[in-house]
Coordinates of C-alpha atoms and ligand atoms in Angstrom, one line a residue:
X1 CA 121.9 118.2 150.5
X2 CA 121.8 114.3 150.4
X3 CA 123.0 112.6 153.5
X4 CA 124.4 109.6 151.9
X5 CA 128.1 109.3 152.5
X6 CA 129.1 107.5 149.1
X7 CA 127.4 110.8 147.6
X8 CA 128.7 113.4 149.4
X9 CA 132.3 111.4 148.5
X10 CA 131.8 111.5 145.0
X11 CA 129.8 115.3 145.2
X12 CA 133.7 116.1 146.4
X13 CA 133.0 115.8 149.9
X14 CA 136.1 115.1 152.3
X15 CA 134.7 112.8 154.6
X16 CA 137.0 112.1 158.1
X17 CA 136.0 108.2 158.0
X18 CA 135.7 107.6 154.3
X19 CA 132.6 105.0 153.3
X20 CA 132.7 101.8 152.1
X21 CA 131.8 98.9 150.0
X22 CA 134.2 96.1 148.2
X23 CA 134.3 94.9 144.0
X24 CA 132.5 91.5 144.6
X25 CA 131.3 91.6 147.2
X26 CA 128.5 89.3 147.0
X27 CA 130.3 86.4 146.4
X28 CA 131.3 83.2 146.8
X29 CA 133.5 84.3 150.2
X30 CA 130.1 84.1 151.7
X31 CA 128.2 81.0 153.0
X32 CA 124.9 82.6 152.6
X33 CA 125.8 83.3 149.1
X34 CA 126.7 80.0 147.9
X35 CA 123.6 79.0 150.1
X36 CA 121.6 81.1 147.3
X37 CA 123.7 80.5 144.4
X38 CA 122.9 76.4 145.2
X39 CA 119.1 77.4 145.7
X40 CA 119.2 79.3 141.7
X41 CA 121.2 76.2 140.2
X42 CA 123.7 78.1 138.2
X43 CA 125.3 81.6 138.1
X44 CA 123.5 83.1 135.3
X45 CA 119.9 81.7 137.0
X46 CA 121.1 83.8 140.0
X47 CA 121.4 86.9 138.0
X48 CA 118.0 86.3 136.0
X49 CA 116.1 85.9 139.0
X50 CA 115.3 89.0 140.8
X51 CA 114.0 87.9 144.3
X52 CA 117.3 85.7 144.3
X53 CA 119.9 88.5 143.0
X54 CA 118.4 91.1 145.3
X55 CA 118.6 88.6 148.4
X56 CA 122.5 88.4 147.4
X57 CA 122.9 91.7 147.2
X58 CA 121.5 92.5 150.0
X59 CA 123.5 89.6 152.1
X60 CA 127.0 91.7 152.3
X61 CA 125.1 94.8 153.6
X62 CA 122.9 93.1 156.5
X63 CA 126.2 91.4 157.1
X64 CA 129.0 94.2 157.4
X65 CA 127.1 97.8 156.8
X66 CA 128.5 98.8 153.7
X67 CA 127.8 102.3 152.6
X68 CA 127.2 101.1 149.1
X69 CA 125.5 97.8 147.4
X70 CA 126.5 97.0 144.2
X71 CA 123.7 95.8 141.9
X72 CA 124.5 91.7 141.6
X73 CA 124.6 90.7 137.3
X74 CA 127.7 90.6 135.0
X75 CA 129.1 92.3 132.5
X76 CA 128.4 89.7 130.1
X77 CA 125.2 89.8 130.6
X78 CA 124.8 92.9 127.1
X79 CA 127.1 90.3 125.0
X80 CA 124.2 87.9 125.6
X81 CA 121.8 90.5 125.2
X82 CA 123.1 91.2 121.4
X83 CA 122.7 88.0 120.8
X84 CA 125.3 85.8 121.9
X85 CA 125.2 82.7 123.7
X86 CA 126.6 83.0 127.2
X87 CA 127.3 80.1 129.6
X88 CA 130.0 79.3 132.8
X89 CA 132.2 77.0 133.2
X90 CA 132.4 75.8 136.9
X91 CA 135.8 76.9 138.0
X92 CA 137.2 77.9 134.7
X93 CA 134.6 81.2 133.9
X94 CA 132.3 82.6 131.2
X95 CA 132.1 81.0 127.8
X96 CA 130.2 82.9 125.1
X97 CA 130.0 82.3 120.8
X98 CA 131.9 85.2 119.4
X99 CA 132.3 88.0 117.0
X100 CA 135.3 88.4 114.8
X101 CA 134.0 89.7 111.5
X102 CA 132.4 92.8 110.1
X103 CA 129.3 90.3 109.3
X104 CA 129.3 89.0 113.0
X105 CA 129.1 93.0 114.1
X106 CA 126.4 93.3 111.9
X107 CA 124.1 90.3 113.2
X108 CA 123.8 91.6 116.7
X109 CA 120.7 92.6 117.9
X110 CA 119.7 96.0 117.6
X111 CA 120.5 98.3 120.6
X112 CA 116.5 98.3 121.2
X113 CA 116.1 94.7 121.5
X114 CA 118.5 94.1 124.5
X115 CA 116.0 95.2 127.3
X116 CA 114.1 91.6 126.4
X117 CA 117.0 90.1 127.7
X118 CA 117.8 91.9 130.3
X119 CA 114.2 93.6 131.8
X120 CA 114.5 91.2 134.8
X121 CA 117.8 93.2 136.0
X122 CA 115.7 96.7 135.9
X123 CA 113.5 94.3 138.2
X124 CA 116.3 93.5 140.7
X125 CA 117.2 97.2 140.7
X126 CA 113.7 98.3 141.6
X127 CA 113.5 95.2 144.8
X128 CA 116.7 97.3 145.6
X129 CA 115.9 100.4 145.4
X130 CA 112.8 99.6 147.9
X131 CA 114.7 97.4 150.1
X132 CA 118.0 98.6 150.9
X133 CA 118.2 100.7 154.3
X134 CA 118.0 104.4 153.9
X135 CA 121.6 105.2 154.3
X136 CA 122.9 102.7 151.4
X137 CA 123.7 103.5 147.8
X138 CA 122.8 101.6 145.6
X139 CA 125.3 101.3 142.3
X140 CA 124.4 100.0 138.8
X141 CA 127.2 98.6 136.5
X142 CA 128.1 97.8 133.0
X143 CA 131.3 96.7 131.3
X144 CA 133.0 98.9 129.2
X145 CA 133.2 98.9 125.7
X146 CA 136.8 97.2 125.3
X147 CA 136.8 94.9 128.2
X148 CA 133.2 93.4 127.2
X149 CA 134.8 93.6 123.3
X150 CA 137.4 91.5 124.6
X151 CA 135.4 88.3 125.8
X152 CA 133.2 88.8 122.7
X153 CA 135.6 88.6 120.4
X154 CA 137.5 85.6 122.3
X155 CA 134.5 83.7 123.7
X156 CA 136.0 83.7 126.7
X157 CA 138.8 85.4 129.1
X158 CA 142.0 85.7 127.8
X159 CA 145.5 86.5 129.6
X160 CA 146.4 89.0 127.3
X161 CA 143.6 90.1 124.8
X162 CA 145.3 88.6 122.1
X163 CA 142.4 88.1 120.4
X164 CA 140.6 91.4 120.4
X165 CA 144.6 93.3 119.5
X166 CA 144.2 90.7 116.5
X167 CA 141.1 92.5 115.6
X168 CA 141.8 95.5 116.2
X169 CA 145.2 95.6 114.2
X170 CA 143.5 93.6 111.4
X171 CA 140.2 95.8 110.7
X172 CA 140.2 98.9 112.7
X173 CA 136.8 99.6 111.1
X174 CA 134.7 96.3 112.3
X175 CA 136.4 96.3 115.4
X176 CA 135.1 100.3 116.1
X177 CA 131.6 99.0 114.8
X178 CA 131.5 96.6 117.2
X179 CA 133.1 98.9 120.2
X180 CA 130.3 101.8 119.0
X181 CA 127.3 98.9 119.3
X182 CA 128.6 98.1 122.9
X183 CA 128.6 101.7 123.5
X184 CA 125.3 102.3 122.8
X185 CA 123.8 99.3 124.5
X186 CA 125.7 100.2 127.5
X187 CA 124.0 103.8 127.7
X188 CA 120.9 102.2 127.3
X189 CA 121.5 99.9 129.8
X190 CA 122.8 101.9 132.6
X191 CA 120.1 104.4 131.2
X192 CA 117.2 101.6 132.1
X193 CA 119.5 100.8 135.8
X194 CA 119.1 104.6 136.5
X195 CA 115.0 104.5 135.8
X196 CA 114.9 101.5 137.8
X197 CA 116.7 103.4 140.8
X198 CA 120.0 102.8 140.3
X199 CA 121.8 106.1 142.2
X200 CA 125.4 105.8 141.2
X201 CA 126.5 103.9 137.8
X202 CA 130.5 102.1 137.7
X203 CA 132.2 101.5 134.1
X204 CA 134.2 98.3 134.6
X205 CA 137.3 98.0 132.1
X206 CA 139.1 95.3 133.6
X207 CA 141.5 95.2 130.7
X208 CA 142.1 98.7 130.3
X209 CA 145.4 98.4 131.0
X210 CA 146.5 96.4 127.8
X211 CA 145.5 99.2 125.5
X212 CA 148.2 101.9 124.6
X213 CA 149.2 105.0 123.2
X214 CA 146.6 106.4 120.7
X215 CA 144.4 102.8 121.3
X216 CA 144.1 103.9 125.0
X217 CA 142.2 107.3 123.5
X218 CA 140.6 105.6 121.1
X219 CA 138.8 102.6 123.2
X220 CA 139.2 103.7 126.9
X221 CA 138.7 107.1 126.8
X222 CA 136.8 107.7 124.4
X223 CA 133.8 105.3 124.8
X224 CA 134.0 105.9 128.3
X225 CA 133.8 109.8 127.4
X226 CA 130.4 108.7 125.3
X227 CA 128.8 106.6 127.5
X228 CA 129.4 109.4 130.3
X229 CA 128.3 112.2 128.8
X230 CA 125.2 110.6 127.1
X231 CA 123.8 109.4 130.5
X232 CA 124.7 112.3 132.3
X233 CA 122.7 114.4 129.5
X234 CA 120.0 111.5 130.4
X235 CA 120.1 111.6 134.2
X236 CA 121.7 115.0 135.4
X237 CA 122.8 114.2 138.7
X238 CA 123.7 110.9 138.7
X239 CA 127.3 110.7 139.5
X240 CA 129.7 107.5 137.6
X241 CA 133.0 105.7 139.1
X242 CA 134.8 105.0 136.2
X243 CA 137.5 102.0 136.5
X244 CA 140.0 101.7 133.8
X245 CA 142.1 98.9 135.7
X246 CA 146.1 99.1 135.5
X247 CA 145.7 101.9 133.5
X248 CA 148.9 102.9 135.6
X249 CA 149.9 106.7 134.4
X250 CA 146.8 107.2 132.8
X251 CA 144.6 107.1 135.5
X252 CA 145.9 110.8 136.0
X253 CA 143.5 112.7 133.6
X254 CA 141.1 109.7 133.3
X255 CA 138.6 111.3 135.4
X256 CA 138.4 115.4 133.9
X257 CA 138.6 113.7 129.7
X258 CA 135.9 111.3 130.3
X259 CA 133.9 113.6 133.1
X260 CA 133.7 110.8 135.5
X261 CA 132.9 112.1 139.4
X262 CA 135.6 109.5 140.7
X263 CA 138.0 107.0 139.5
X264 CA 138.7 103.3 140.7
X265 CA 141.9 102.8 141.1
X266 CA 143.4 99.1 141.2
X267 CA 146.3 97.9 143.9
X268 CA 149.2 98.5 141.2
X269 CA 148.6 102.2 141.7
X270 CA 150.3 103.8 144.4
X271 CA 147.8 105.8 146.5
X272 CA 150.8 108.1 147.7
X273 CA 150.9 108.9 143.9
X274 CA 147.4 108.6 143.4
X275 CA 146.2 111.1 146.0
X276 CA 149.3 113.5 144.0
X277 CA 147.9 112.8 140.5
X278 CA 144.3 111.6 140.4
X279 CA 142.3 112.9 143.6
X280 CA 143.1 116.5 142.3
X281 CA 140.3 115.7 139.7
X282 CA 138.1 114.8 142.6
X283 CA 137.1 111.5 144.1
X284 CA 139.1 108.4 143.8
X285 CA 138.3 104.6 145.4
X286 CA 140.5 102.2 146.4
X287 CA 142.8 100.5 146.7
X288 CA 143.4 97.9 148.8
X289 CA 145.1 94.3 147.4
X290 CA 142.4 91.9 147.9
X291 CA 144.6 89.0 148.9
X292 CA 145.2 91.0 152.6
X293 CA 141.7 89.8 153.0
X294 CA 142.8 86.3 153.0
X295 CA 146.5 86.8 154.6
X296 CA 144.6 89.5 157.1
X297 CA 147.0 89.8 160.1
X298 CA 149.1 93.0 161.3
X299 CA 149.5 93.6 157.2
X300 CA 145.8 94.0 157.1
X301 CA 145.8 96.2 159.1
X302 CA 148.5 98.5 158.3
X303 CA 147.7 98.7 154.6
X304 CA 144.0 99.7 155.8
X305 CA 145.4 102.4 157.4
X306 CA 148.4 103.5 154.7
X307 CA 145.4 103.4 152.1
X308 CA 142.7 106.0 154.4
X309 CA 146.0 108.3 155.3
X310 CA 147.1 108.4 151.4
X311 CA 143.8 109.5 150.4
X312 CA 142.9 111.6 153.7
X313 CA 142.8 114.8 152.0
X314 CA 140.5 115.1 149.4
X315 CA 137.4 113.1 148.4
X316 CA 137.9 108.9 148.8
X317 CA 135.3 105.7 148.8
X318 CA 137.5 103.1 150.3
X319 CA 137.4 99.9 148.0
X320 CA 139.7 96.8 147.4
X321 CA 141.9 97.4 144.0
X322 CA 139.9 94.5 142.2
X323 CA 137.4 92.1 143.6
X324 CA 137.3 90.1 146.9
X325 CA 138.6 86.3 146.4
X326 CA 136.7 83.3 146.9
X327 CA 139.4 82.0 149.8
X328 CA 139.0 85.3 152.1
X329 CA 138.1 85.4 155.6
X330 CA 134.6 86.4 156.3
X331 CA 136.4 87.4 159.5
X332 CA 139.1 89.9 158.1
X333 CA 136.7 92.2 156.2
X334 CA 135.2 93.0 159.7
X335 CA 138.2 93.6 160.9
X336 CA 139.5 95.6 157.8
X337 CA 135.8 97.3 158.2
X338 CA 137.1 98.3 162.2
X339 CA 140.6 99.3 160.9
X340 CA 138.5 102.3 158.7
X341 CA 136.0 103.4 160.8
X342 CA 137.4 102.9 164.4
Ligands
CP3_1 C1 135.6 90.9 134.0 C2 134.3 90.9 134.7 C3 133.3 89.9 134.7 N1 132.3 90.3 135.6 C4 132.6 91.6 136.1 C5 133.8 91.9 135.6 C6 134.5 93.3 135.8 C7 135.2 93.3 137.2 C8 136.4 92.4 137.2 O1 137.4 92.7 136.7 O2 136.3 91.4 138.0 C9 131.8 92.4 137.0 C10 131.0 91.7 138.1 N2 130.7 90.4 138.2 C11 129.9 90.3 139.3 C12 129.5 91.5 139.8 C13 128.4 91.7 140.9 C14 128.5 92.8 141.8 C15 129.6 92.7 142.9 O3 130.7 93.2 142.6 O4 129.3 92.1 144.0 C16 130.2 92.5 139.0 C17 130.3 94.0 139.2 C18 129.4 89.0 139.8 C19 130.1 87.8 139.5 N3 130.6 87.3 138.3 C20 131.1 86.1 138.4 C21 131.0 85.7 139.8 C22 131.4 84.3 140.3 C23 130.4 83.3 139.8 C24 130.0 82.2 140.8 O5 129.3 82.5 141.7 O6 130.5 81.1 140.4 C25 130.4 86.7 140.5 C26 130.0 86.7 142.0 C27 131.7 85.3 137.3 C28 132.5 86.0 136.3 N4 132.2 87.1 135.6 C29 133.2 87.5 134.8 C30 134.3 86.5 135.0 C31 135.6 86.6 134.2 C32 133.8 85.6 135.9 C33 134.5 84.3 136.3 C34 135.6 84.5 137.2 C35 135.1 84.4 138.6 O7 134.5 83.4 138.9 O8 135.4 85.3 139.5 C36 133.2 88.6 133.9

């Protein structure tokens, strides 16, 4: 039996101080990480160079303890991978060339070809899986399907995924092509993470919430359902958080049709009605609103607490509902860190 607390959690373990780790955070909340973001140049040199992207991962665990680290890349790194051209804007975000016909789908890269691109990540993942202390899990991402779909198809993000519903609703086929090649680079992807020593894999759809009705099956579910069941075929064992963001009602369910061990659940979600409708399926994370990490105060506190009580009976990894902000207080995820463990 593994003694690692963010795998008992997601085994199905109840644990009576849940563990712990935060969406983002290595980030730019940190001075030693904008210390080593300035010593890589740019954002996408950070995640290229291993020494550097281990050294940032690393930074938020010799710093608070968390039970987990989370791999530091993006999800836009497999666009760039196919084939795309990827860059950042300082202070606006990712820019990348895009896809919106059935001739662009075609072009990519083959699956095959995208561990050229991204070999240096496996590389990151194996200074990890050496480095990290003994009691820390280390967790591999990708994007899912639709969410990476969406910034392909608008070449950047977009407030509503206008531009990926265009798609969709214009030629349901080309759009599935290009949703089933992002499938299967993903599983290779997080397949090559897992060899490398990645424990735990996370599926981020940030935009999961914008699909509905039969779309919702069709490219949350569903790819998720794929991508799950093909690397747990891979790499029995090897539990995955799946995080279909303001999914809202259909987070109940997520977990037992796609077979995920636990589901991320963002702030919007009431854990009260989560812990009712989603922890029955096993382990959930969450779901704390990142901006009490700047505000912190009594609120901090109190919502620390709400959050570990909701989820107290059954299997829970205590998280933020979306990533830590650039303008938080170093200072208040100590003290949210106190507030859960005592
Ligand atoms: C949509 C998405 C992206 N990337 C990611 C998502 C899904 C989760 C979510 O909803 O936030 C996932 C991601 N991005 C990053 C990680 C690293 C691991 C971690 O959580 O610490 C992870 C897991 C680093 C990053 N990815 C990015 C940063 C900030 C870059 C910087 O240092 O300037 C970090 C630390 C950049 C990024 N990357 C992306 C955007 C839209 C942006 C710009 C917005 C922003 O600046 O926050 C795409």
């Amino acid at each position: 039996m593994t003694q690692k607390t963010i795998l008992r959690a997601l085994a199905g373990e109840r644990l009576p101080t849940p563990p712990v780790w935060m969406m983002r955070q290595a980030g730019r909340y940190l001075p030693e990480y904008r210390a080593t973001r300035a010593q890589a140049g740019d954002f996408l040199s950070l995640c290229y160079y291993p020494d550097l992207a281990a050294e940032v991962t690393l930074q938020p665990i010799r710093r608070y303890g968390f039970d987990a680290a989370i791999l530091f890349a993006d999800i836009l790194l497999i666009p760039q991978a196919l084939g795309l051209d990827l860059w950042f804007v300082t202070g606006e975000g990712p820019r990348l060339s895009t896809v919106t016909s059935a001739a662009e789908v075609a072009a990519l890269k083959p699956v095959d070809a995208i561990h050229d691109t991204l070999s240096p990540i496996y590389e990151t993942v194996r200074i990890l899986s050496r480095e990290l202390p003994r009691e820390t899990t280390l967790i591999g991402f990708a994007g899912a399907p639709w969410t990476v779909a969406t910034y392909m198809i608008a070449g950047r993000g977009t407030p509503d995924q206008g531009p990926a519903h265009m798609f969709k609703d214009a030629d349901r086929a080309s759009f599935t092509a290009l949703i089933d090649r992002v499938t299967e680079a993903t599983i290779a992807y997080l397949s090559a993470q897992i060899e490398a020593g990645a424990e735990v894999v996370k599926l981020f759809d940030s935009w999961a919430g914008s699909l509905k009705g039969q779309d919702f099956d069709d490219f949350a579910l569903e790819p998720a359902r794929r991508i799950i069941t093909e690397i747990k075929a891979r790499h029995p064992g090897i539990p995955v958080i799946a995080f279909p963001r303001e999914a809202g009602p259909r987070y109940a369910g997520f977990a037992h049709a796609t077979g995920a061990d636990c589901v991320a659940l963002d702030n919007s979600v009431d854990a009260e009605w989560a812990a009712a409708h989603v922890q029955m399926d096993g382990c959930v994370q969450g779901n704390l609103d990142p901006k009490l990490l700047v505000s912190g105060g009594p609120d901090l506190e109190s919502e620390v607490r709400r959050v570990v009580n909701a989820f107290s009976n059954g299997p829970h990894i205590f998280n933020l509902g979306h990533g830590i902000t650039p303008d938080a207080d170093p200072q208040n995820v100590s003290r949210m860190l106190a507030a859960i463990r005592g």
